[in-house]
Amino acid sequence: MTWSRTHTLIAGLALIALTNAVALLGVAWNRSGEPDSELRLTQRELAPPYWRGTDSESGGIELRLKWRSLNKSINEFSAGMDSEWLDRAKLAELGFDMSRPENTAAGQRHYERLSSKQVFVALEFDGPAYQEALQRAQRLADKAPPKNAPAVGINAAAERLKREQTIASRLFAVDASLDPAALRIRYPDRTRYAIVRAVVRVSYYGGNAAQSAQLTGRTDVLNDRINLPPEFRPAFESLPRTYYYNWQEDPKSHFDVTLAFGKRFEPWIVDASAGKD
Amino acid sequence: MATPSRTEAQQRADEIRVFAQELERLERAGVVALTDAQRKAVTEHHQGLLAQYAQEYDVDRDARSKQLSLGMRVVSFLGALALAASVFFLFRQFWDRFSTLAQVTVLIAASLGTFVFTVWMQGRESAGYFTKLAAMVAFACFAIDIAMLGQIFNITPSDMALIPWAALALLLAYTCDLRLLLAAGILCIIAFIAARTGTWGGMYWLDFGMRPENFFPAAAVLFLVPQLVPHGRFGGFGPVYRVFALLIVYLPMLVLGNWGRSSYLDFDSSVIEGAYQVLGFVFSAGAIWLGARRQWGEVVNTGAVFFVIFLYTKFYDWWWEIMPKYLFFLVLGLTAVLLIFVMRRLRTALYAHAGGIKS
C-alpha cells in the first residue's frame, strides 16, 4: 500500500482529535460526581504570581497554592522542607529503604542515590496543625528575646505572631501515603482535608565532627498552580499590581475561593469572589 | 522505478551536474571520447530527468540556485520559528478575554486547521518551503494545544503527552521530508523512554534526568530504528537517528564519568566514574570504527568529537593543576595531531580492505 496524502490527513486528524478527546474526557472524569474534597480558601492560601503586575501579555491568572508544614524553624515560607511528620518511619512507609545507618560511607552513598517517589499528601486547612503553629508563634513572642534578636521586621517574634494570626497560610501538609484511600480513612472531613498528588525526595546532609549526618524528607505538591477561569476574573480586578511580603494586609487584595479536588485529585476553582473584610 | 523523494531527486540532479563536469574534463584530457550520438543520448536523458525533477520537486539545477535554496531554507526555518512564537504570544495576549469553552475551541481548531492547511499546501507546492513552514507551525499549535489544556484544567503533568507530540512530529516529518520535525519527534521519544525507564526504577517521571543511565535504552532503540525500518526514500533521516542515539550515550557517560553519584549502581563513586570514563573511550572508538566500516560519516564524526572530549576531560583531571598552561595546551594540540594520523591510517586500511587504491 502506498502512503498517500489522504492517509496523512486521516492519521493526523485522528491523532489530534483523539489526544484532545482523551485529555478532555480525563478532565470530565475528574470533575464528575461529588468532589473528593472542597476547601474554602482565601488570599492567605492562594497567591497570584509575583510577575503579574509587570507583564501585560501574561495570559490568564494562575493562583499558587501556598501550603506549609510544621517544622523546627516555625517559618511560614519553608513549604516542604524538614516537615516534622515526614520522619524516618514515614519515609520507610512511603517505600524508601531507610534501613541503612547514615553515618557510614555506604550509608551516605545509599541515601544520596534514593530516587524520588510520587505519593499522596493530605493537606489540612485551618486545623490542629495551624493551631499548633499559632501556639508556637505565641510562645516565641512570650519568651524574653535573645540578645541579638531583631526587635522589628519579618523575623521579630511579635511580627511573626501577627503574620501567623492574619497573613500566613493555614494550609498544612500533615501526612502522606502511597494509597489515597488510606489517607481518606485517616482524614474523613472533606471540607478540611484535601488529598493531593506530591513528590517526596530524601535529602542527605553529611555530618562532621560536631554533628551527625541528617536525613530529611522534602515534599513538592504537584498541581500547585491553579488556573483562574475567566468567569471569576472580576473578583481579582482590584488586586494590587505589585506584590510585597505582606501584600495580603491590603483589604483590596482579599478574596475567597472555593477549591475542589476531583477523582484524579486535580483541583479546580468552583467559586471565587472579592473578600468581605 | 519507485518515485524518489525530493532529497533523492536533488541528489540525482547534483550527481548529473558533477558527471557532466567530469566528462568534459575526461574528454579534454583525451581519456574518453563519446560519439555524437552517445553524447546526444546522454544529454537528452539527463535533461529529461532534470526537467522532470524541476517540475515535480523544484530541484536546484546548478550551484547558484542551490545556494539560493539554502538561503530560502534558512529563511523558511526562521519564519516558522517566528510564526510559532506569534501563535504562542497571540494566545497569551488575548487568552483571558475568552471563556473556557472558547479557549478550548481555539486550541483544537488551531491544531486541526494548521494541520489540514499543511497537507493542502503539500499537494500544491513542489519545493516544499511553505509546506515545511506550515508543518512546523502545525506542530507548534498541537504542542501548545496539549500544554495549555493541561494548564487550563490543572491536569497532572504526564509523560503520556510526549507520545502524541512524537507521533505528530514524525507524521509531519515523514510527510514533508522535514528533518527538524524528525529531531523534535526523536526528542519526544527520548524523553518518553527515559521517563518510563526512570519510573520503572521507582522515581517520579519528571526526575528522569537525575539518573543519566535512563537514556541508554532510548539510545539502543534509536540506533536500531534505521537498521530495522528501511528509510530508502528518506536518505537524510538515518543519520539523524544515529546522531541522537550517540549523543544520548556519550553525554550521559560524560556526566557519569565525572559525577558517579548520579548512577543507579551501588558502587563507590570513583569506581563508577572510572568505569564510565573507560566505556566512553571504548564506545567512541567503537563508533569511529563502525562508522568507517559502514560508511556512516556522521557516526565517525560524532565518535571522534566525543573521543577527543573524553580524552581532554581526562587530561584536564590529570594535568591542569600540575602543568604550566602552555605545556597543557601543547599536549592537547599534539594529541590532536596524533589522532589525525591514526584516523588517516584507519581510513587507508578500510579503503584497502574495501578494494580501493591505497593513498
mmCIF file of N, CA, C and O in Angstrom, chain A residues 3 5 8-9 11-13 15-16 19-20 23-24 27 31 55-60 62 100 109 112-118 197 199 201 222-223 225-227 229-231 233 264 266-268, chain B residues 89 92-93 95-96 98-100 103-104 108 111-112 115-116 119 122-123 142 145-146 149 151-156 164 167-168 171 175 202-204 207 211 260-261 263 265-269 272:
data_model
loop_
_atom_site.group_PDB
_atom_site.id
_atom_site.type_symbol
_atom_site.label_atom_id
_atom_site.label_comp_id
_atom_site.label_asym_id
_atom_site.label_seq_id
_atom_site.Cartn_x
_atom_site.Cartn_y
_atom_site.Cartn_z
ATOM 1 N N TRP A 3 1.526 5.078 0.801
ATOM 2 C CA TRP A 3 1.025 6.069 1.761
ATOM 3 C C TRP A 3 0.710 7.351 1.009
ATOM 4 O O TRP A 3 1.594 7.958 0.425
ATOM 5 N N ARG A 5 -1.482 11.269 0.584
ATOM 6 C CA ARG A 5 -1.815 12.461 1.386
ATOM 7 C C ARG A 5 -3.098 12.263 2.176
ATOM 8 O O ARG A 5 -3.256 12.782 3.272
ATOM 9 N N THR A 8 -2.266 10.563 5.317
ATOM 10 C CA THR A 8 -1.662 11.527 6.256
ATOM 11 C C THR A 8 -2.743 12.368 6.919
ATOM 12 O O THR A 8 -2.733 12.572 8.139
ATOM 13 N N LEU A 9 -3.665 12.827 6.089
ATOM 14 C CA LEU A 9 -4.735 13.693 6.596
ATOM 15 C C LEU A 9 -5.563 12.959 7.653
ATOM 16 O O LEU A 9 -5.811 13.484 8.747
ATOM 17 N N ALA A 11 -4.769 10.225 9.395
ATOM 18 C CA ALA A 11 -3.966 9.873 10.581
ATOM 19 C C ALA A 11 -3.763 11.093 11.476
ATOM 20 O O ALA A 11 -3.914 11.014 12.706
ATOM 21 N N GLY A 12 -3.429 12.234 10.868
ATOM 22 C CA GLY A 12 -3.165 13.440 11.653
ATOM 23 C C GLY A 12 -4.411 13.948 12.365
ATOM 24 O O GLY A 12 -4.371 14.275 13.552
ATOM 25 N N LEU A 13 -5.532 14.011 11.614
ATOM 26 C CA LEU A 13 -6.771 14.495 12.231
ATOM 27 C C LEU A 13 -7.216 13.572 13.359
ATOM 28 O O LEU A 13 -7.653 14.027 14.423
ATOM 29 N N LEU A 15 -5.292 11.664 15.163
ATOM 30 C CA LEU A 15 -4.351 11.825 16.294
ATOM 31 C C LEU A 15 -4.695 13.069 17.115
ATOM 32 O O LEU A 15 -4.771 13.016 18.357
ATOM 33 N N ILE A 16 -4.920 14.189 16.420
ATOM 34 C CA ILE A 16 -5.227 15.445 17.132
ATOM 35 C C ILE A 16 -6.561 15.314 17.882
ATOM 36 O O ILE A 16 -6.662 15.673 19.066
ATOM 37 N N THR A 19 -6.237 12.780 20.894
ATOM 38 C CA THR A 19 -5.451 13.322 22.016
ATOM 39 C C THR A 19 -6.275 14.329 22.810
ATOM 40 O O THR A 19 -6.302 14.296 24.048
ATOM 41 N N ASN A 20 -6.936 15.230 22.087
ATOM 42 C CA ASN A 20 -7.771 16.222 22.780
ATOM 43 C C ASN A 20 -8.930 15.550 23.511
ATOM 44 O O ASN A 20 -9.267 15.931 24.644
ATOM 45 N N ALA A 23 -7.694 13.944 26.726
ATOM 46 C CA ALA A 23 -7.413 14.965 27.744
ATOM 47 C C ALA A 23 -8.717 15.500 28.347
ATOM 48 O O ALA A 23 -8.856 15.602 29.577
ATOM 49 N N LEU A 24 -9.691 15.808 27.479
ATOM 50 C CA LEU A 24 -10.941 16.408 27.967
ATOM 51 C C LEU A 24 -11.818 15.402 28.706
ATOM 52 O O LEU A 24 -12.478 15.755 29.694
ATOM 53 N N VAL A 27 -10.527 15.214 32.143
ATOM 54 C CA VAL A 27 -10.994 16.365 32.933
ATOM 55 C C VAL A 27 -12.434 16.131 33.390
ATOM 56 O O VAL A 27 -12.779 16.356 34.564
ATOM 57 N N ARG A 31 -13.921 15.756 37.287
ATOM 58 C CA ARG A 31 -14.902 16.672 37.866
ATOM 59 C C ARG A 31 -16.303 16.063 37.998
ATOM 60 O O ARG A 31 -17.222 16.744 38.428
ATOM 61 N N ASP A 55 3.829 42.157 33.589
ATOM 62 C CA ASP A 55 3.715 41.513 32.285
ATOM 63 C C ASP A 55 2.312 41.697 31.727
ATOM 64 O O ASP A 55 1.358 41.076 32.184
ATOM 65 N N SER A 56 2.213 42.563 30.714
ATOM 66 C CA SER A 56 0.877 42.822 30.170
ATOM 67 C C SER A 56 0.408 41.707 29.246
ATOM 68 O O SER A 56 -0.727 41.681 28.821
ATOM 69 N N GLU A 57 1.324 40.760 28.886
ATOM 70 C CA GLU A 57 0.941 39.666 27.991
ATOM 71 C C GLU A 57 0.965 38.337 28.732
ATOM 72 O O GLU A 57 1.342 37.304 28.193
ATOM 73 N N SER A 58 0.605 38.372 30.003
ATOM 74 C CA SER A 58 0.783 37.177 30.817
ATOM 75 C C SER A 58 -0.330 36.154 30.644
ATOM 76 O O SER A 58 -0.309 35.105 31.254
ATOM 77 N N GLY A 59 -1.316 36.437 29.798
ATOM 78 C CA GLY A 59 -2.400 35.480 29.622
ATOM 79 C C GLY A 59 -3.303 35.464 30.830
ATOM 80 O O GLY A 59 -3.532 36.492 31.461
ATOM 81 N N GLY A 60 -3.844 34.277 31.163
ATOM 82 C CA GLY A 60 -4.756 34.171 32.304
ATOM 83 C C GLY A 60 -4.014 34.255 33.627
ATOM 84 O O GLY A 60 -2.793 34.337 33.673
ATOM 85 N N GLU A 62 -2.928 32.592 37.167
ATOM 86 C CA GLU A 62 -2.740 31.327 37.879
ATOM 87 C C GLU A 62 -2.536 31.643 39.347
ATOM 88 O O GLU A 62 -1.748 32.528 39.694
ATOM 89 N N ARG A 100 19.540 1.524 56.282
ATOM 90 C CA ARG A 100 20.999 1.609 56.437
ATOM 91 C C ARG A 100 21.397 2.729 57.409
ATOM 92 O O ARG A 100 20.735 3.767 57.462
ATOM 93 N N ARG A 109 26.239 6.903 50.544
ATOM 94 C CA ARG A 109 26.068 6.572 49.125
ATOM 95 C C ARG A 109 24.617 6.126 48.863
ATOM 96 O O ARG A 109 23.989 6.536 47.901
ATOM 97 N N GLU A 112 22.090 9.155 49.246
ATOM 98 C CA GLU A 112 22.217 10.144 48.181
ATOM 99 C C GLU A 112 21.633 9.639 46.868
ATOM 100 O O GLU A 112 21.304 10.420 45.984
ATOM 101 N N ARG A 113 21.546 8.306 46.733
ATOM 102 C CA ARG A 113 21.040 7.736 45.477
ATOM 103 C C ARG A 113 19.549 7.422 45.511
ATOM 104 O O ARG A 113 19.006 6.971 44.513
ATOM 105 N N LEU A 114 18.900 7.629 46.633
ATOM 106 C CA LEU A 114 17.477 7.281 46.700
ATOM 107 C C LEU A 114 16.672 8.138 45.716
ATOM 108 O O LEU A 114 16.827 9.351 45.663
ATOM 109 N N SER A 115 15.840 7.468 44.931
ATOM 110 C CA SER A 115 15.059 8.183 43.923
ATOM 111 C C SER A 115 13.817 8.817 44.551
ATOM 112 O O SER A 115 13.335 8.360 45.589
ATOM 113 N N SER A 116 13.314 9.841 43.873
ATOM 114 C CA SER A 116 12.076 10.483 44.330
ATOM 115 C C SER A 116 10.893 9.518 44.149
ATOM 116 O O SER A 116 10.979 8.566 43.379
ATOM 117 N N LYS A 117 9.817 9.784 44.895
ATOM 118 C CA LYS A 117 8.613 8.941 44.764
ATOM 119 C C LYS A 117 7.382 9.813 44.655
ATOM 120 O O LYS A 117 7.265 10.817 45.356
ATOM 121 N N GLN A 118 6.465 9.375 43.792
ATOM 122 C CA GLN A 118 5.186 10.084 43.722
ATOM 123 C C GLN A 118 4.267 9.490 44.775
ATOM 124 O O GLN A 118 4.091 8.268 44.844
ATOM 125 N N ARG A 197 -1.706 15.009 44.852
ATOM 126 C CA ARG A 197 -0.513 14.281 44.418
ATOM 127 C C ARG A 197 0.721 15.111 44.765
ATOM 128 O O ARG A 197 0.698 16.347 44.641
ATOM 129 N N VAL A 199 5.378 14.823 45.275
ATOM 130 C CA VAL A 199 6.621 14.072 45.102
ATOM 131 C C VAL A 199 7.435 14.239 46.377
ATOM 132 O O VAL A 199 7.559 15.355 46.897
ATOM 133 N N ARG A 201 11.176 13.546 48.192
ATOM 134 C CA ARG A 201 12.586 13.240 47.969
ATOM 135 C C ARG A 201 13.282 13.179 49.320
ATOM 136 O O ARG A 201 12.879 13.882 50.256
ATOM 137 N N LEU A 222 2.290 18.497 43.493
ATOM 138 C CA LEU A 222 2.046 18.691 42.060
ATOM 139 C C LEU A 222 0.750 19.491 41.918
ATOM 140 O O LEU A 222 -0.046 19.560 42.861
ATOM 141 N N ASN A 223 0.517 20.070 40.779
ATOM 142 C CA ASN A 223 -0.698 20.870 40.567
ATOM 143 C C ASN A 223 -0.884 21.959 41.611
ATOM 144 O O ASN A 223 -1.995 22.172 42.101
ATOM 145 N N ARG A 225 -0.296 25.051 40.996
ATOM 146 C CA ARG A 225 -0.662 26.283 40.284
ATOM 147 C C ARG A 225 -2.039 26.070 39.663
ATOM 148 O O ARG A 225 -2.223 25.159 38.859
ATOM 149 N N ILE A 226 -2.963 26.900 40.068
ATOM 150 C CA ILE A 226 -4.358 26.662 39.680
ATOM 151 C C ILE A 226 -4.856 27.795 38.792
ATOM 152 O O ILE A 226 -4.782 28.973 39.151
ATOM 153 N N ASN A 227 -5.357 27.388 37.640
ATOM 154 C CA ASN A 227 -5.838 28.356 36.667
ATOM 155 C C ASN A 227 -7.142 29.005 37.154
ATOM 156 O O ASN A 227 -8.047 28.319 37.627
ATOM 157 N N PRO A 229 -10.466 30.481 36.130
ATOM 158 C CA PRO A 229 -11.329 30.566 34.947
ATOM 159 C C PRO A 229 -11.754 32.010 34.687
ATOM 160 O O PRO A 229 -11.950 32.789 35.631
ATOM 161 N N PRO A 230 -11.901 32.376 33.397
ATOM 162 C CA PRO A 230 -12.207 33.786 33.056
ATOM 163 C C PRO A 230 -13.451 34.310 33.755
ATOM 164 O O PRO A 230 -13.517 35.501 34.066
ATOM 165 N N GLU A 231 -14.437 33.446 34.037
ATOM 166 C CA GLU A 231 -15.685 33.950 34.632
ATOM 167 C C GLU A 231 -15.464 34.492 36.054
ATOM 168 O O GLU A 231 -16.290 35.251 36.557
ATOM 169 N N ARG A 233 -12.698 36.180 36.921
ATOM 170 C CA ARG A 233 -11.684 37.223 36.867
ATOM 171 C C ARG A 233 -12.123 38.532 37.531
ATOM 172 O O ARG A 233 -11.312 39.183 38.204
ATOM 173 N N ARG A 264 -9.396 12.469 40.187
ATOM 174 C CA ARG A 264 -7.967 12.294 39.902
ATOM 175 C C ARG A 264 -7.112 13.205 40.790
ATOM 176 O O ARG A 264 -5.948 13.432 40.512
ATOM 177 N N GLU A 266 -7.139 16.285 40.959
ATOM 178 C CA GLU A 266 -6.757 17.525 40.273
ATOM 179 C C GLU A 266 -7.709 18.634 40.719
ATOM 180 O O GLU A 266 -8.928 18.421 40.770
ATOM 181 N N PRO A 267 -7.172 19.817 41.036
ATOM 182 C CA PRO A 267 -8.025 20.889 41.583
ATOM 183 C C PRO A 267 -8.683 21.740 40.499
ATOM 184 O O PRO A 267 -8.208 21.776 39.365
ATOM 185 N N TRP A 268 -9.753 22.388 40.851
ATOM 186 C CA TRP A 268 -10.328 23.433 40.013
ATOM 187 C C TRP A 268 -11.100 24.395 40.890
ATOM 188 O O TRP A 268 -11.552 24.025 41.980
ATOM 189 N N PHE B 89 2.266 33.783 21.467
ATOM 190 C CA PHE B 89 2.016 35.061 22.129
ATOM 191 C C PHE B 89 0.626 35.621 21.819
ATOM 192 O O PHE B 89 0.064 36.358 22.624
ATOM 193 N N ARG B 92 -1.462 34.112 24.400
ATOM 194 C CA ARG B 92 -1.223 34.730 25.707
ATOM 195 C C ARG B 92 -1.863 36.117 25.803
ATOM 196 O O ARG B 92 -2.427 36.481 26.824
ATOM 197 N N GLN B 93 -1.717 36.890 24.704
ATOM 198 C CA GLN B 93 -2.192 38.271 24.727
ATOM 199 C C GLN B 93 -3.696 38.356 25.001
ATOM 200 O O GLN B 93 -4.148 39.158 25.793
ATOM 201 N N TRP B 95 -5.765 35.700 25.874
ATOM 202 C CA TRP B 95 -6.268 34.475 26.452
ATOM 203 C C TRP B 95 -7.399 34.684 27.442
ATOM 204 O O TRP B 95 -8.433 34.060 27.385
ATOM 205 N N ASP B 96 -7.151 35.589 28.407
ATOM 206 C CA ASP B 96 -8.131 35.705 29.493
ATOM 207 C C ASP B 96 -9.383 36.474 29.070
ATOM 208 O O ASP B 96 -10.272 36.676 29.875
ATOM 209 N N PHE B 98 -11.222 35.269 26.646
ATOM 210 C CA PHE B 98 -12.086 34.206 26.129
ATOM 211 C C PHE B 98 -12.674 33.404 27.288
ATOM 212 O O PHE B 98 -12.049 33.269 28.341
ATOM 213 N N SER B 99 -13.855 32.843 27.045
ATOM 214 C CA SER B 99 -14.405 31.901 28.025
ATOM 215 C C SER B 99 -13.622 30.589 27.895
ATOM 216 O O SER B 99 -12.902 30.383 26.907
ATOM 217 N N THR B 100 -13.784 29.708 28.888
ATOM 218 C CA THR B 100 -13.050 28.440 28.847
ATOM 219 C C THR B 100 -13.408 27.648 27.591
ATOM 220 O O THR B 100 -12.526 27.074 26.930
ATOM 221 N N GLN B 103 -11.617 29.111 24.699
ATOM 222 C CA GLN B 103 -10.186 28.773 24.751
ATOM 223 C C GLN B 103 -9.939 27.383 24.190
ATOM 224 O O GLN B 103 -9.045 27.172 23.359
ATOM 225 N N VAL B 104 -10.748 26.419 24.654
ATOM 226 C CA VAL B 104 -10.568 25.033 24.196
ATOM 227 C C VAL B 104 -10.838 24.934 22.691
ATOM 228 O O VAL B 104 -10.089 24.292 21.950
ATOM 229 N N ILE B 108 -8.100 23.641 19.837
ATOM 230 C CA ILE B 108 -8.318 22.462 18.986
ATOM 231 C C ILE B 108 -8.425 22.893 17.523
ATOM 232 O O ILE B 108 -7.833 22.262 16.634
ATOM 233 N N SER B 111 -5.023 23.580 16.047
ATOM 234 C CA SER B 111 -4.286 22.338 15.742
ATOM 235 C C SER B 111 -4.808 21.710 14.458
ATOM 236 O O SER B 111 -4.028 21.367 13.565
ATOM 237 N N LEU B 112 -6.127 21.559 14.392
ATOM 238 C CA LEU B 112 -6.719 20.897 13.222
ATOM 239 C C LEU B 112 -6.507 21.744 11.963
ATOM 240 O O LEU B 112 -6.104 21.232 10.913
ATOM 241 N N PHE B 115 -2.942 21.820 10.647
ATOM 242 C CA PHE B 115 -2.567 20.509 10.086
ATOM 243 C C PHE B 115 -3.193 20.318 8.703
ATOM 244 O O PHE B 115 -2.507 19.923 7.748
ATOM 245 N N VAL B 116 -4.486 20.621 8.580
ATOM 246 C CA VAL B 116 -5.162 20.484 7.277
ATOM 247 C C VAL B 116 -4.497 21.410 6.252
ATOM 248 O O VAL B 116 -4.242 21.017 5.113
ATOM 249 N N VAL B 119 -1.245 19.847 4.930
ATOM 250 C CA VAL B 119 -1.453 18.766 3.957
ATOM 251 C C VAL B 119 -1.940 19.352 2.627
ATOM 252 O O VAL B 119 -1.500 18.937 1.548
ATOM 253 N N GLN B 122 0.957 20.920 0.874
ATOM 254 C CA GLN B 122 1.901 19.935 0.340
ATOM 255 C C GLN B 122 1.484 19.467 -1.048
ATOM 256 O O GLN B 122 2.328 19.171 -1.894
ATOM 257 N N GLY B 123 0.183 19.412 -1.288
ATOM 258 C CA GLY B 123 -0.304 18.986 -2.596
ATOM 259 C C GLY B 123 -0.153 20.043 -3.669
ATOM 260 O O GLY B 123 -0.327 19.768 -4.846
ATOM 261 N N PHE B 142 -0.108 22.203 17.943
ATOM 262 C CA PHE B 142 -0.538 20.988 18.655
ATOM 263 C C PHE B 142 0.156 20.895 20.029
ATOM 264 O O PHE B 142 -0.496 20.555 21.031
ATOM 265 N N ASP B 145 -1.490 23.358 22.189
ATOM 266 C CA ASP B 145 -2.845 22.869 22.480
ATOM 267 C C ASP B 145 -2.826 21.960 23.721
ATOM 268 O O ASP B 145 -3.540 22.213 24.715
ATOM 269 N N ILE B 146 -1.989 20.934 23.680
ATOM 270 C CA ILE B 146 -1.980 19.962 24.788
ATOM 271 C C ILE B 146 -1.430 20.594 26.069
ATOM 272 O O ILE B 146 -1.964 20.391 27.164
ATOM 273 N N LEU B 149 -4.140 22.927 27.473
ATOM 274 C CA LEU B 149 -5.260 22.190 28.082
ATOM 275 C C LEU B 149 -4.861 21.769 29.499
ATOM 276 O O LEU B 149 -5.661 21.842 30.435
ATOM 277 N N GLN B 151 -2.814 23.297 31.401
ATOM 278 C CA GLN B 151 -2.795 24.486 32.260
ATOM 279 C C GLN B 151 -4.214 24.932 32.614
ATOM 280 O O GLN B 151 -4.501 25.247 33.772
ATOM 281 N N ILE B 152 -5.097 24.948 31.621
ATOM 282 C CA ILE B 152 -6.470 25.434 31.855
ATOM 283 C C ILE B 152 -7.183 24.557 32.893
ATOM 284 O O ILE B 152 -7.885 25.054 33.775
ATOM 285 N N PHE B 153 -6.997 23.223 32.770
ATOM 286 C CA PHE B 153 -7.754 22.303 33.634
ATOM 287 C C PHE B 153 -6.909 21.702 34.760
ATOM 288 O O PHE B 153 -7.318 20.735 35.393
ATOM 289 N N ASN B 154 -5.736 22.277 34.986
ATOM 290 C CA ASN B 154 -4.863 21.829 36.088
ATOM 291 C C ASN B 154 -4.617 20.317 36.041
ATOM 292 O O ASN B 154 -4.715 19.633 37.059
ATOM 293 N N ILE B 155 -4.313 19.812 34.851
ATOM 294 C CA ILE B 155 -4.083 18.372 34.697
ATOM 295 C C ILE B 155 -2.690 18.035 35.227
ATOM 296 O O ILE B 155 -1.728 18.776 34.984
ATOM 297 N N THR B 156 -2.584 16.935 35.934
ATOM 298 C CA THR B 156 -1.284 16.499 36.464
ATOM 299 C C THR B 156 -0.343 16.221 35.295
ATOM 300 O O THR B 156 -0.716 15.506 34.358
ATOM 301 N N PRO B 164 1.696 11.538 21.739
ATOM 302 C CA PRO B 164 1.080 12.215 20.589
ATOM 303 C C PRO B 164 1.959 13.301 19.990
ATOM 304 O O PRO B 164 1.944 13.509 18.778
ATOM 305 N N ALA B 167 4.271 11.462 17.815
ATOM 306 C CA ALA B 167 3.566 10.889 16.661
ATOM 307 C C ALA B 167 3.297 11.958 15.606
ATOM 308 O O ALA B 167 3.542 11.736 14.415
ATOM 309 N N LEU B 168 2.816 13.135 16.045
ATOM 310 C CA LEU B 168 2.515 14.169 15.047
ATOM 311 C C LEU B 168 3.799 14.719 14.418
ATOM 312 O O LEU B 168 3.853 14.957 13.201
ATOM 313 N N LEU B 171 4.899 12.139 11.916
ATOM 314 C CA LEU B 171 3.986 12.115 10.766
ATOM 315 C C LEU B 171 4.297 13.281 9.820
ATOM 316 O O LEU B 171 4.425 13.104 8.600
ATOM 317 N N THR B 175 6.022 13.063 6.134
ATOM 318 C CA THR B 175 5.178 13.555 5.042
ATOM 319 C C THR B 175 5.861 14.686 4.286
ATOM 320 O O THR B 175 5.830 14.739 3.065
ATOM 321 N N GLY B 202 11.567 3.424 39.832
ATOM 322 C CA GLY B 202 10.916 3.867 41.076
ATOM 323 C C GLY B 202 10.820 5.365 41.227
ATOM 324 O O GLY B 202 10.254 5.853 42.201
ATOM 325 N N MET B 203 11.358 6.133 40.303
ATOM 326 C CA MET B 203 11.379 7.575 40.530
ATOM 327 C C MET B 203 10.189 8.280 39.876
ATOM 328 O O MET B 203 9.515 7.710 39.016
ATOM 329 N N TYR B 204 9.946 9.522 40.280
ATOM 330 C CA TYR B 204 8.924 10.355 39.661
ATOM 331 C C TYR B 204 9.393 10.679 38.251
ATOM 332 O O TYR B 204 10.554 11.012 38.037
ATOM 333 N N ASP B 207 11.778 13.461 37.031
ATOM 334 C CA ASP B 207 13.148 13.446 37.559
ATOM 335 C C ASP B 207 14.069 12.548 36.734
ATOM 336 O O ASP B 207 15.171 12.228 37.173
ATOM 337 N N ARG B 211 19.104 10.583 36.724
ATOM 338 C CA ARG B 211 19.864 9.333 36.529
ATOM 339 C C ARG B 211 20.198 9.213 35.048
ATOM 340 O O ARG B 211 19.361 8.771 34.240
ATOM 341 N N GLY B 260 29.795 10.281 39.548
ATOM 342 C CA GLY B 260 29.333 8.904 39.710
ATOM 343 C C GLY B 260 28.142 8.758 40.640
ATOM 344 O O GLY B 260 27.425 7.763 40.588
ATOM 345 N N ARG B 261 27.915 9.775 41.492
ATOM 346 C CA ARG B 261 26.802 9.677 42.438
ATOM 347 C C ARG B 261 25.452 9.655 41.755
ATOM 348 O O ARG B 261 24.448 9.296 42.343
ATOM 349 N N SER B 263 24.637 7.741 39.375
ATOM 350 C CA SER B 263 24.394 6.417 38.785
ATOM 351 C C SER B 263 23.418 5.593 39.622
ATOM 352 O O SER B 263 23.264 5.818 40.823
ATOM 353 N N LEU B 265 24.068 2.489 39.978
ATOM 354 C CA LEU B 265 24.923 1.431 40.516
ATOM 355 C C LEU B 265 25.368 1.762 41.937
ATOM 356 O O LEU B 265 25.794 2.886 42.214
ATOM 357 N N ASP B 266 25.277 0.764 42.800
ATOM 358 C CA ASP B 266 25.617 0.983 44.211
ATOM 359 C C ASP B 266 27.092 0.650 44.455
ATOM 360 O O ASP B 266 27.419 -0.276 45.184
ATOM 361 N N PHE B 267 27.967 1.375 43.775
ATOM 362 C CA PHE B 267 29.405 1.237 43.997
ATOM 363 C C PHE B 267 29.957 2.593 44.406
ATOM 364 O O PHE B 267 29.268 3.610 44.287
ATOM 365 N N ASP B 268 31.216 2.556 44.828
ATOM 366 C CA ASP B 268 31.865 3.805 45.173
ATOM 367 C C ASP B 268 31.912 4.717 43.939
ATOM 368 O O ASP B 268 32.120 4.247 42.817
ATOM 369 N N SER B 269 31.705 6.025 44.158
ATOM 370 C CA SER B 269 31.635 6.964 43.029
ATOM 371 C C SER B 269 32.856 6.894 42.135
ATOM 372 O O SER B 269 32.754 6.972 40.902
ATOM 373 N N ILE B 272 32.619 4.002 39.731
ATOM 374 C CA ILE B 272 31.640 4.270 38.663
ATOM 375 C C ILE B 272 32.217 5.268 37.657
ATOM 376 O O ILE B 272 32.124 5.077 36.441
#
